[in-house]
Coordinates of C-alpha atoms in Angstrom, one line a residue:
X797 CA -7.6 9.2 159.0
X798 CA -9.4 7.5 156.2
X799 CA -13.2 7.8 156.1
X800 CA -13.6 4.0 155.9
X801 CA -11.6 3.6 159.1
X802 CA -13.9 1.9 161.6
X803 CA -12.6 4.1 164.4
X804 CA -13.9 7.3 162.9
X805 CA -17.1 8.7 164.4
X806 CA -18.9 8.3 161.1
X807 CA -18.1 4.6 160.8
X808 CA -18.9 4.0 164.4
X809 CA -22.3 5.6 163.9
X810 CA -22.9 3.6 160.8
X811 CA -22.0 0.3 162.6
X812 CA -24.4 1.3 165.5
X813 CA -27.3 2.0 163.1
X814 CA -26.8 -1.2 161.2
X815 CA -26.7 -3.2 164.4
X816 CA -30.0 -1.5 165.6
X817 CA -31.6 -2.2 162.3
X818 CA -30.7 -5.9 162.5
X819 CA -31.9 -6.1 166.1
X820 CA -35.3 -4.6 165.1
X821 CA -35.4 -6.9 162.1
X822 CA -35.0 -10.0 164.3
X823 CA -37.9 -8.6 166.5
X824 CA -40.0 -8.3 163.3
X825 CA -39.1 -11.8 162.2
X826 CA -40.0 -13.2 165.7
X827 CA -43.4 -11.5 165.5
X828 CA -44.5 -11.9 161.9
X829 CA -42.0 -14.1 160.1
X830 CA -39.2 -13.3 157.7
X831 CA -41.5 -12.8 154.7
X832 CA -43.1 -9.8 156.4
X833 CA -39.8 -8.0 157.0
X834 CA -40.1 -4.3 156.1
X835 CA -37.4 -1.7 156.0
X836 CA -40.0 1.0 156.1
X837 CA -41.5 -0.3 159.3
X838 CA -38.1 -0.5 160.9
X839 CA -37.3 3.0 159.8
X840 CA -40.5 4.2 161.4
X841 CA -39.7 2.5 164.7
X842 CA -36.3 4.1 164.6
X843 CA -37.7 7.6 163.9
X844 CA -36.1 7.7 160.4
X845 CA -37.4 8.1 156.9
X846 CA -37.3 5.1 154.5
X847 CA -34.8 6.8 152.2
X848 CA -32.5 7.5 155.2
X849 CA -32.5 3.9 156.2
X850 CA -31.6 2.8 152.7
X851 CA -28.2 4.4 153.2
X852 CA -27.4 1.6 155.6
X853 CA -29.1 -1.3 153.8
X854 CA -29.8 -0.9 150.1
X855 CA -32.8 -3.1 150.1
X856 CA -34.7 -5.8 152.0
X857 CA -32.6 -8.6 150.5
X858 CA -29.3 -7.1 151.7
X859 CA -30.7 -6.9 155.2
X860 CA -31.9 -10.5 155.0
X861 CA -28.4 -11.6 153.8
X862 CA -26.8 -10.0 156.8
X863 CA -29.3 -11.7 159.1
X864 CA -28.6 -15.1 157.4
X865 CA -24.8 -14.5 157.7
X866 CA -25.3 -13.7 161.4
X867 CA -27.4 -16.8 162.1
X868 CA -25.1 -19.2 160.2
X869 CA -22.0 -17.6 161.9
X870 CA -23.6 -18.0 165.3
X871 CA -24.3 -21.7 164.8
X872 CA -20.9 -22.4 163.2
X873 CA -19.1 -20.8 166.1
X874 CA -21.4 -22.6 168.6
X875 CA -20.6 -26.1 167.1
X876 CA -16.9 -25.3 166.6
X877 CA -16.6 -24.3 170.2
X878 CA -18.3 -27.5 171.4
X879 CA -16.1 -29.6 169.1
X880 CA -13.0 -28.0 170.4
X881 CA -14.0 -29.1 173.9
X882 CA -14.2 -32.7 172.7
X883 CA -17.9 -32.9 172.1
X884 CA -19.1 -36.1 170.4
X885 CA -22.0 -36.3 167.9
X886 CA -24.5 -36.6 170.8
X887 CA -23.2 -33.4 172.4
X888 CA -23.1 -31.6 169.1
X889 CA -26.7 -32.6 168.5
X890 CA -27.7 -31.0 171.8
X891 CA -25.6 -27.9 171.1
X892 CA -27.6 -27.6 167.9
X893 CA -30.9 -27.9 169.8
X894 CA -29.9 -25.5 172.5
X895 CA -28.9 -22.9 169.9
X896 CA -32.2 -23.3 168.1
X897 CA -34.3 -23.0 171.2
X898 CA -32.4 -20.0 172.5
X899 CA -33.3 -17.9 169.4
X900 CA -35.9 -19.7 167.3
X901 CA -36.1 -16.9 164.7
X902 CA -32.5 -17.5 163.7
X903 CA -33.1 -21.2 163.2
X904 CA -36.3 -20.6 161.2
X905 CA -34.7 -18.0 159.0
X906 CA -32.0 -20.4 157.7
X907 CA -33.8 -23.8 158.1
X908 CA -37.4 -22.9 157.8
X909 CA -39.6 -22.0 154.8
X910 CA -37.6 -20.2 152.1
X911 CA -38.5 -16.5 151.7
X912 CA -40.2 -16.0 148.3
X913 CA -38.0 -14.2 145.9
X914 CA -34.9 -14.3 148.0
X915 CA -31.7 -16.1 147.1
X916 CA -28.8 -16.2 149.5
X917 CA -25.3 -15.3 148.0
X918 CA -22.6 -17.9 147.8
X919 CA -20.6 -16.6 150.9
X920 CA -23.5 -17.8 153.1
X921 CA -23.1 -21.2 151.7
X922 CA -19.4 -21.1 152.7
X923 CA -20.4 -20.5 156.3
X924 CA -22.9 -23.3 156.2
X925 CA -20.2 -25.5 154.9
X926 CA -18.2 -24.9 158.2
X927 CA -21.2 -26.3 160.1
X928 CA -21.2 -29.4 157.8
X929 CA -17.5 -29.8 158.2
X930 CA -17.7 -29.8 162.0
X931 CA -20.5 -32.4 162.0
X932 CA -18.8 -34.5 159.3
X933 CA -15.7 -34.7 161.4
X934 CA -17.8 -36.0 164.3
X935 CA -19.6 -38.5 162.1
X936 CA -16.3 -39.8 160.7
X937 CA -15.0 -40.2 164.3
X938 CA -18.2 -42.0 165.3
X939 CA -17.7 -44.6 162.7
X940 CA -14.4 -46.0 164.0
X941 CA -12.1 -47.3 161.3
X942 CA -11.1 -50.3 163.4
X943 CA -14.7 -51.5 163.2
X944 CA -15.9 -50.6 159.7
X945 CA -19.7 -50.6 159.1
X946 CA -21.3 -52.6 156.4
X947 CA -22.2 -50.6 153.3
X948 CA -25.7 -49.2 153.1
X949 CA -27.6 -48.3 149.9
X950 CA -27.3 -44.6 150.9
X951 CA -23.5 -44.9 151.6
X952 CA -23.0 -46.7 148.3
X953 CA -24.9 -44.0 146.5
X954 CA -22.9 -41.2 148.2
X955 CA -19.6 -42.8 147.2
X956 CA -20.2 -41.3 143.7
X957 CA -22.4 -38.3 144.8
X958 CA -20.4 -36.4 147.3
X959 CA -19.9 -33.0 145.7
X960 CA -22.1 -31.4 148.4
X961 CA -19.5 -32.4 151.0
X962 CA -16.8 -30.3 149.2
X963 CA -13.3 -31.7 149.9
X964 CA -14.1 -33.5 153.2
X965 CA -12.4 -36.9 153.3
X966 CA -15.1 -38.6 155.3
X967 CA -15.9 -42.1 154.0
X968 CA -19.3 -42.7 152.3
X969 CA -20.9 -44.2 155.4
X970 CA -19.9 -41.1 157.4
X971 CA -21.6 -39.0 154.7
X972 CA -24.7 -41.2 155.1
X973 CA -24.6 -40.8 158.8
X974 CA -24.3 -37.0 158.5
X975 CA -27.3 -36.7 156.1
X976 CA -29.4 -39.0 158.3
X977 CA -28.4 -37.1 161.4
X978 CA -29.1 -33.7 159.7
X979 CA -32.5 -34.6 158.3
X980 CA -33.9 -36.5 161.2
X981 CA -32.9 -34.1 163.9
X982 CA -33.9 -31.0 161.9
X983 CA -37.3 -32.7 161.3
X984 CA -37.9 -32.9 165.0
X985 CA -36.5 -29.4 165.7
X986 CA -38.6 -27.8 162.9
X987 CA -41.8 -29.3 164.1
X988 CA -41.0 -28.3 167.7
X989 CA -40.1 -24.7 166.9
X990 CA -43.1 -24.3 164.5
X991 CA -45.4 -25.3 167.5
X992 CA -46.7 -28.6 166.1
X993 CA -46.1 -30.4 169.4
X994 CA -48.0 -27.8 171.4
X995 CA -50.9 -29.4 173.2
X996 CA -49.6 -32.9 172.7
X997 CA -48.4 -33.0 176.3
X998 CA -45.0 -34.7 175.8
X999 CA -41.5 -33.4 176.1
X1000 CA -40.0 -32.8 172.7
X1001 CA -36.5 -33.3 174.1
X1002 CA -37.3 -36.9 174.9
X1003 CA -38.3 -37.4 171.3
X1004 CA -35.2 -35.7 170.1
X1005 CA -33.1 -38.0 172.3
X1006 CA -34.9 -41.0 171.1
X1007 CA -34.3 -40.1 167.4
X1008 CA -30.6 -39.5 168.2
X1009 CA -30.3 -42.8 170.1
X1010 CA -32.0 -44.7 167.2
X1011 CA -29.7 -43.0 164.7
X1012 CA -26.5 -43.8 166.5
X1013 CA -27.6 -47.4 167.3

């Protein structure tokens, strides 16, 4: 049996160790933020030496990349599952919020303050594009072709600036709806998860719903 076979004891052990490292990394991020992530601290928690842990993750950036992939994949799968059940843009917005509130550290890792010196590889962009595609599909469905919307300055601009949407066939106004949806709702979520509404004594979900209603109106 090949040594790279995932059914070998060696590979099973490697998978288990990597999973535990990532679990402890999430705990570190939740406590001190992603910029404070330390493989040596994780190794100490696990009763290992730093050099021993580097056999599983070559450096901090490799570990961060795996965490980013995991976070993006989790959100992509969450939205895809909701969309397959017929969720509209409103339901997808709430699926996004529920996902973010369930594990704020995942949300803040991919949508919060960038980590100094870290640059995510291209394959993480491919996963994030799956998220965009699911939401672009919903935006295109929201703007019913039987009742076309009047052109907006943003839609007109995006007609010639749509490279970011890859090959998605959504019309310009659907692209505009997506960008407005994405930026406004992430604005509310980011402020909520960063604790900026603490002490203001209102329900952030009501604000989220108000932004969503205004957007769709």
